[in-house]
């Protein structure tokens, strides 16, 4: 089974699976705060649509932290609060993030990523900020001529293609000629489940989108020992699917009579940790649909719902970026792609099946579900998504 997730976005950076090293308390605290922001972001995005959802909240928080490092005064204070970073020293955040990024990349597998600070032509970025973007965030900075929007679009999309080895070809399609600043990040990610699913055991099954809509999907199959939990209060089953690079996917399946939107309203960083702690190994047959999600978002309104507003206003203070008056952030675009299917390389004979003396129970993921990709060793949330209809991107 392959999981492949090229992640583009204007304000998207991406996080990968984990390292086995011990995380110091300050980095662990930053991870927990990022998780709080991740679940808040996901709830707002999911509440605005009935369709599939997929995003990289850590990527967004990383981009916003790069912006926070350029800000001062009330603009900085509001970013700290919106990102649930209140109480942390803004001067130490770049170093903390650099440490976290290093841990993430150590288990990166096929992860490729890039971060870009893209102010309008005529704004001079300070050498110290350029150095910070490069050394702490692994980023790139370039002035763009937004008054020639197609030229700016082409430059951004070429940059995205380079950062993701052409896996992501189009991050933006049009830009406002009045744009002052865009934060752009892009990433691609590929790994495999372990134990893997064998394509020879996959078969078409019904997936119940809602009471009135049923679609046929390819269901992957594996009988093995899995970690499983059940939350009686929220009425969801939680399945852990480990990956070869150390990351794992939590599949959150509501009971048949439970609306998925109700479950999403209950998702917090603490709730996710509680589910993980409750996981217990059990023999299980698992059926999971193949799916591919390609989701694009304009996140300005979402961030403003999370009380991040001043950075978008004319009085935004981003003077640490350079010059007497830094530019205001104009827009945040986010596009992410994930593809989940069986393992594509050679499978040994009999692969995909464990033989048990008695048939274990079967968990069939045949109705809308939530999935969370995270690093078990660090707790970092890499991606969050919702599959309402596996036949649609």
PDB file of N, CA, C and O in Angstrom, residues 351-392:
ATOM      1  N   UNK A 351       1.384 -12.674   0.517  1.00  0.00           N
ATOM      2  CA  UNK A 351       1.468 -11.403   1.219  1.00  0.00           C
ATOM      3  C   UNK A 351       0.099 -10.789   1.409  1.00  0.00           C
ATOM      4  O   UNK A 351      -0.790 -10.919   0.587  1.00  0.00           O
ATOM      5  N   UNK A 352      -0.072 -10.059   2.509  1.00  0.00           N
ATOM      6  CA  UNK A 352      -1.340  -9.380   2.760  1.00  0.00           C
ATOM      7  C   UNK A 352      -2.281 -10.166   3.626  1.00  0.00           C
ATOM      8  O   UNK A 352      -3.369  -9.702   3.949  1.00  0.00           O
ATOM      9  N   UNK A 353      -1.896 -11.387   4.037  1.00  0.00           N
ATOM     10  CA  UNK A 353      -2.795 -12.202   4.847  1.00  0.00           C
ATOM     11  C   UNK A 353      -2.017 -12.834   5.990  1.00  0.00           C
ATOM     12  O   UNK A 353      -0.943 -13.385   5.787  1.00  0.00           O
ATOM     13  N   UNK A 354      -2.564 -12.764   7.175  1.00  0.00           N
ATOM     14  CA  UNK A 354      -2.052 -13.532   8.302  1.00  0.00           C
ATOM     15  C   UNK A 354      -3.047 -14.651   8.582  1.00  0.00           C
ATOM     16  O   UNK A 354      -4.254 -14.454   8.505  1.00  0.00           O
ATOM     17  N   UNK A 355      -2.537 -15.812   8.888  1.00  0.00           N
ATOM     18  CA  UNK A 355      -3.403 -16.964   9.125  1.00  0.00           C
ATOM     19  C   UNK A 355      -3.671 -17.096  10.618  1.00  0.00           C
ATOM     20  O   UNK A 355      -2.744 -17.205  11.416  1.00  0.00           O
ATOM     21  N   UNK A 356      -4.958 -17.064  10.999  1.00  0.00           N
ATOM     22  CA  UNK A 356      -5.361 -17.216  12.393  1.00  0.00           C
ATOM     23  C   UNK A 356      -6.160 -18.503  12.548  1.00  0.00           C
ATOM     24  O   UNK A 356      -6.808 -18.966  11.605  1.00  0.00           O
ATOM     25  N   UNK A 357      -6.134 -19.062  13.739  1.00  0.00           N
ATOM     26  CA  UNK A 357      -6.868 -20.305  13.985  1.00  0.00           C
ATOM     27  C   UNK A 357      -8.375 -20.104  13.877  1.00  0.00           C
ATOM     28  O   UNK A 357      -9.118 -21.030  13.548  1.00  0.00           O
ATOM     29  N   UNK A 358      -8.831 -18.896  14.180  1.00  0.00           N
ATOM     30  CA  UNK A 358     -10.245 -18.552  14.026  1.00  0.00           C
ATOM     31  C   UNK A 358     -10.331 -17.204  13.329  1.00  0.00           C
ATOM     32  O   UNK A 358      -9.456 -16.358  13.489  1.00  0.00           O
ATOM     33  N   UNK A 359     -11.379 -17.013  12.545  1.00  0.00           N
ATOM     34  CA  UNK A 359     -11.520 -15.761  11.818  1.00  0.00           C
ATOM     35  C   UNK A 359     -11.667 -14.594  12.794  1.00  0.00           C
ATOM     36  O   UNK A 359     -12.525 -14.615  13.669  1.00  0.00           O
ATOM     37  N   UNK A 360     -10.847 -13.573  12.637  1.00  0.00           N
ATOM     38  CA  UNK A 360     -10.969 -12.408  13.516  1.00  0.00           C
ATOM     39  C   UNK A 360     -12.128 -11.530  13.056  1.00  0.00           C
ATOM     40  O   UNK A 360     -12.643 -11.692  11.948  1.00  0.00           O
ATOM     41  N   UNK A 361     -12.561 -10.591  13.881  1.00  0.00           N
ATOM     42  CA  UNK A 361     -13.605  -9.663  13.447  1.00  0.00           C
ATOM     43  C   UNK A 361     -13.105  -8.805  12.296  1.00  0.00           C
ATOM     44  O   UNK A 361     -11.904  -8.593  12.135  1.00  0.00           O
ATOM     45  N   UNK A 362     -14.046  -8.306  11.509  1.00  0.00           N
ATOM     46  CA  UNK A 362     -13.701  -7.475  10.349  1.00  0.00           C
ATOM     47  C   UNK A 362     -14.156  -6.041  10.579  1.00  0.00           C
ATOM     48  O   UNK A 362     -15.288  -5.800  10.985  1.00  0.00           O
ATOM     49  N   UNK A 363     -13.248  -5.106  10.301  1.00  0.00           N
ATOM     50  CA  UNK A 363     -13.574  -3.686  10.339  1.00  0.00           C
ATOM     51  C   UNK A 363     -13.562  -3.171   8.908  1.00  0.00           C
ATOM     52  O   UNK A 363     -12.513  -3.112   8.269  1.00  0.00           O
ATOM     53  N   UNK A 364     -14.739  -2.827   8.409  1.00  0.00           N
ATOM     54  CA  UNK A 364     -14.877  -2.339   7.040  1.00  0.00           C
ATOM     55  C   UNK A 364     -15.149  -0.838   7.071  1.00  0.00           C
ATOM     56  O   UNK A 364     -16.159  -0.393   7.615  1.00  0.00           O
ATOM     57  N   UNK A 365     -14.246  -0.069   6.501  1.00  0.00           N
ATOM     58  CA  UNK A 365     -14.382   1.395   6.473  1.00  0.00           C
ATOM     59  C   UNK A 365     -15.231   1.735   5.239  1.00  0.00           C
ATOM     60  O   UNK A 365     -14.706   2.047   4.172  1.00  0.00           O
ATOM     61  N   UNK A 366     -16.551   1.663   5.403  1.00  0.00           N
ATOM     62  CA  UNK A 366     -17.446   1.803   4.249  1.00  0.00           C
ATOM     63  C   UNK A 366     -18.423   2.968   4.389  1.00  0.00           C
ATOM     64  O   UNK A 366     -19.498   2.961   3.788  1.00  0.00           O
ATOM     65  N   UNK A 367     -18.054   3.943   5.179  1.00  0.00           N
ATOM     66  CA  UNK A 367     -18.841   5.172   5.335  1.00  0.00           C
ATOM     67  C   UNK A 367     -17.870   6.291   5.700  1.00  0.00           C
ATOM     68  O   UNK A 367     -16.701   6.024   6.002  1.00  0.00           O
ATOM     69  N   UNK A 368     -18.310   7.559   5.638  1.00  0.00           N
ATOM     70  CA  UNK A 368     -17.387   8.676   5.854  1.00  0.00           C
ATOM     71  C   UNK A 368     -16.547   8.514   7.122  1.00  0.00           C
ATOM     72  O   UNK A 368     -17.048   8.128   8.180  1.00  0.00           O
ATOM     73  N   UNK A 369     -15.257   8.845   6.982  1.00  0.00           N
ATOM     74  CA  UNK A 369     -14.320   8.689   8.095  1.00  0.00           C
ATOM     75  C   UNK A 369     -13.323   9.832   8.098  1.00  0.00           C
ATOM     76  O   UNK A 369     -13.140  10.549   7.115  1.00  0.00           O
ATOM     77  N   UNK A 370     -12.661  10.001   9.219  1.00  0.00           N
ATOM     78  CA  UNK A 370     -11.613  11.001   9.413  1.00  0.00           C
ATOM     79  C   UNK A 370     -10.280  10.261   9.477  1.00  0.00           C
ATOM     80  O   UNK A 370     -10.211   9.135  10.005  1.00  0.00           O
ATOM     81  N   UNK A 371      -9.223  10.862   8.955  1.00  0.00           N
ATOM     82  CA  UNK A 371      -7.904  10.249   9.122  1.00  0.00           C
ATOM     83  C   UNK A 371      -6.891  11.298   9.546  1.00  0.00           C
ATOM     84  O   UNK A 371      -6.966  12.467   9.165  1.00  0.00           O
ATOM     85  N   UNK A 372      -5.954  10.856  10.359  1.00  0.00           N
ATOM     86  CA  UNK A 372      -4.926  11.724  10.941  1.00  0.00           C
ATOM     87  C   UNK A 372      -3.586  11.031  10.766  1.00  0.00           C
ATOM     88  O   UNK A 372      -3.409   9.891  11.214  1.00  0.00           O
ATOM     89  N   UNK A 373      -2.642  11.688  10.124  1.00  0.00           N
ATOM     90  CA  UNK A 373      -1.299  11.143   9.953  1.00  0.00           C
ATOM     91  C   UNK A 373      -0.375  11.857  10.933  1.00  0.00           C
ATOM     92  O   UNK A 373      -0.316  13.090  10.943  1.00  0.00           O
ATOM     93  N   UNK A 374       0.326  11.092  11.743  1.00  0.00           N
ATOM     94  CA  UNK A 374       1.110  11.695  12.827  1.00  0.00           C
ATOM     95  C   UNK A 374       2.381  10.899  13.073  1.00  0.00           C
ATOM     96  O   UNK A 374       2.553   9.781  12.561  1.00  0.00           O
ATOM     97  N   UNK A 375       3.282  11.481  13.857  1.00  0.00           N
ATOM     98  CA  UNK A 375       4.512  10.819  14.268  1.00  0.00           C
ATOM     99  C   UNK A 375       4.332  10.252  15.672  1.00  0.00           C
ATOM    100  O   UNK A 375       4.262  11.027  16.637  1.00  0.00           O
ATOM    101  N   UNK A 376       4.261   8.943  15.833  1.00  0.00           N
ATOM    102  CA  UNK A 376       4.078   8.379  17.169  1.00  0.00           C
ATOM    103  C   UNK A 376       5.183   8.744  18.152  1.00  0.00           C
ATOM    104  O   UNK A 376       4.926   8.900  19.346  1.00  0.00           O
ATOM    105  N   UNK A 377       6.426   8.900  17.687  1.00  0.00           N
ATOM    106  CA  UNK A 377       7.530   9.152  18.615  1.00  0.00           C
ATOM    107  C   UNK A 377       7.567  10.589  19.116  1.00  0.00           C
ATOM    108  O   UNK A 377       8.135  10.867  20.173  1.00  0.00           O
ATOM    109  N   UNK A 378       6.979  11.521  18.371  1.00  0.00           N
ATOM    110  CA  UNK A 378       7.019  12.925  18.761  1.00  0.00           C
ATOM    111  C   UNK A 378       5.640  13.522  18.997  1.00  0.00           C
ATOM    112  O   UNK A 378       5.515  14.561  19.639  1.00  0.00           O
ATOM    113  N   UNK A 379       4.598  12.883  18.442  1.00  0.00           N
ATOM    114  CA  UNK A 379       3.249  13.425  18.550  1.00  0.00           C
ATOM    115  C   UNK A 379       2.921  14.473  17.506  1.00  0.00           C
ATOM    116  O   UNK A 379       1.826  15.039  17.516  1.00  0.00           O
ATOM    117  N   UNK A 380       3.830  14.747  16.577  1.00  0.00           N
ATOM    118  CA  UNK A 380       3.568  15.749  15.548  1.00  0.00           C
ATOM    119  C   UNK A 380       2.426  15.317  14.631  1.00  0.00           C
ATOM    120  O   UNK A 380       2.435  14.199  14.103  1.00  0.00           O
ATOM    121  N   UNK A 381       1.440  16.200  14.433  1.00  0.00           N
ATOM    122  CA  UNK A 381       0.358  15.953  13.488  1.00  0.00           C
ATOM    123  C   UNK A 381       0.814  16.411  12.112  1.00  0.00           C
ATOM    124  O   UNK A 381       1.081  17.592  11.906  1.00  0.00           O
ATOM    125  N   UNK A 382       0.891  15.486  11.172  1.00  0.00           N
ATOM    126  CA  UNK A 382       1.354  15.817   9.836  1.00  0.00           C
ATOM    127  C   UNK A 382       0.207  16.280   8.937  1.00  0.00           C
ATOM    128  O   UNK A 382       0.315  17.288   8.259  1.00  0.00           O
ATOM    129  N   UNK A 383      -0.883  15.508   8.925  1.00  0.00           N
ATOM    130  CA  UNK A 383      -2.027  15.804   8.070  1.00  0.00           C
ATOM    131  C   UNK A 383      -3.315  15.443   8.787  1.00  0.00           C
ATOM    132  O   UNK A 383      -3.338  14.545   9.629  1.00  0.00           O
ATOM    133  N   UNK A 384      -4.385  16.101   8.388  1.00  0.00           N
ATOM    134  CA  UNK A 384      -5.720  15.728   8.850  1.00  0.00           C
ATOM    135  C   UNK A 384      -6.657  15.789   7.656  1.00  0.00           C
ATOM    136  O   UNK A 384      -6.543  16.683   6.807  1.00  0.00           O
ATOM    137  N   UNK A 385      -7.565  14.834   7.589  1.00  0.00           N
ATOM    138  CA  UNK A 385      -8.469  14.799   6.448  1.00  0.00           C
ATOM    139  C   UNK A 385      -9.772  14.093   6.766  1.00  0.00           C
ATOM    140  O   UNK A 385      -9.922  13.443   7.804  1.00  0.00           O
ATOM    141  N   UNK A 386     -10.705  14.236   5.829  1.00  0.00           N
ATOM    142  CA  UNK A 386     -12.007  13.575   5.934  1.00  0.00           C
ATOM    143  C   UNK A 386     -12.353  13.005   4.560  1.00  0.00           C
ATOM    144  O   UNK A 386     -12.262  13.713   3.557  1.00  0.00           O
ATOM    145  N   UNK A 387     -12.732  11.747   4.532  1.00  0.00           N
ATOM    146  CA  UNK A 387     -13.162  11.116   3.289  1.00  0.00           C
ATOM    147  C   UNK A 387     -14.669  10.895   3.374  1.00  0.00           C
ATOM    148  O   UNK A 387     -15.152  10.080   4.154  1.00  0.00           O
ATOM    149  N   UNK A 388     -15.391  11.677   2.586  1.00  0.00           N
ATOM    150  CA  UNK A 388     -16.845  11.538   2.506  1.00  0.00           C
ATOM    151  C   UNK A 388     -17.200  10.647   1.329  1.00  0.00           C
ATOM    152  O   UNK A 388     -18.104   9.796   1.428  1.00  0.00           O
ATOM    153  N   UNK A 389     -16.485  10.822   0.210  1.00  0.00           N
ATOM    154  CA  UNK A 389     -16.719  10.024  -0.998  1.00  0.00           C
ATOM    155  C   UNK A 389     -15.378   9.690  -1.607  1.00  0.00           C
ATOM    156  O   UNK A 389     -14.700  10.555  -2.179  1.00  0.00           O
ATOM    157  N   UNK A 390     -14.928   8.432  -1.501  1.00  0.00           N
ATOM    158  CA  UNK A 390     -13.599   8.054  -2.008  1.00  0.00           C
ATOM    159  C   UNK A 390     -13.472   8.139  -3.522  1.00  0.00           C
ATOM    160  O   UNK A 390     -12.361   8.087  -4.045  1.00  0.00           O
ATOM    161  N   UNK A 391     -14.588   8.257  -4.243  1.00  0.00           N
ATOM    162  CA  UNK A 391     -14.529   8.328  -5.703  1.00  0.00           C
ATOM    163  C   UNK A 391     -14.264   9.753  -6.189  1.00  0.00           C
ATOM    164  O   UNK A 391     -14.076   9.989  -7.386  1.00  0.00           O
ATOM    165  N   UNK A 392     -14.257  10.728  -5.273  1.00  0.00           N
ATOM    166  CA  UNK A 392     -14.034  12.120  -5.642  1.00  0.00           C
ATOM    167  C   UNK A 392     -12.751  12.637  -5.010  1.00  0.00           C
ATOM    168  O   UNK A 392     -12.399  12.269  -3.902  1.00  0.00           O
TER     169      UNK A 392
END
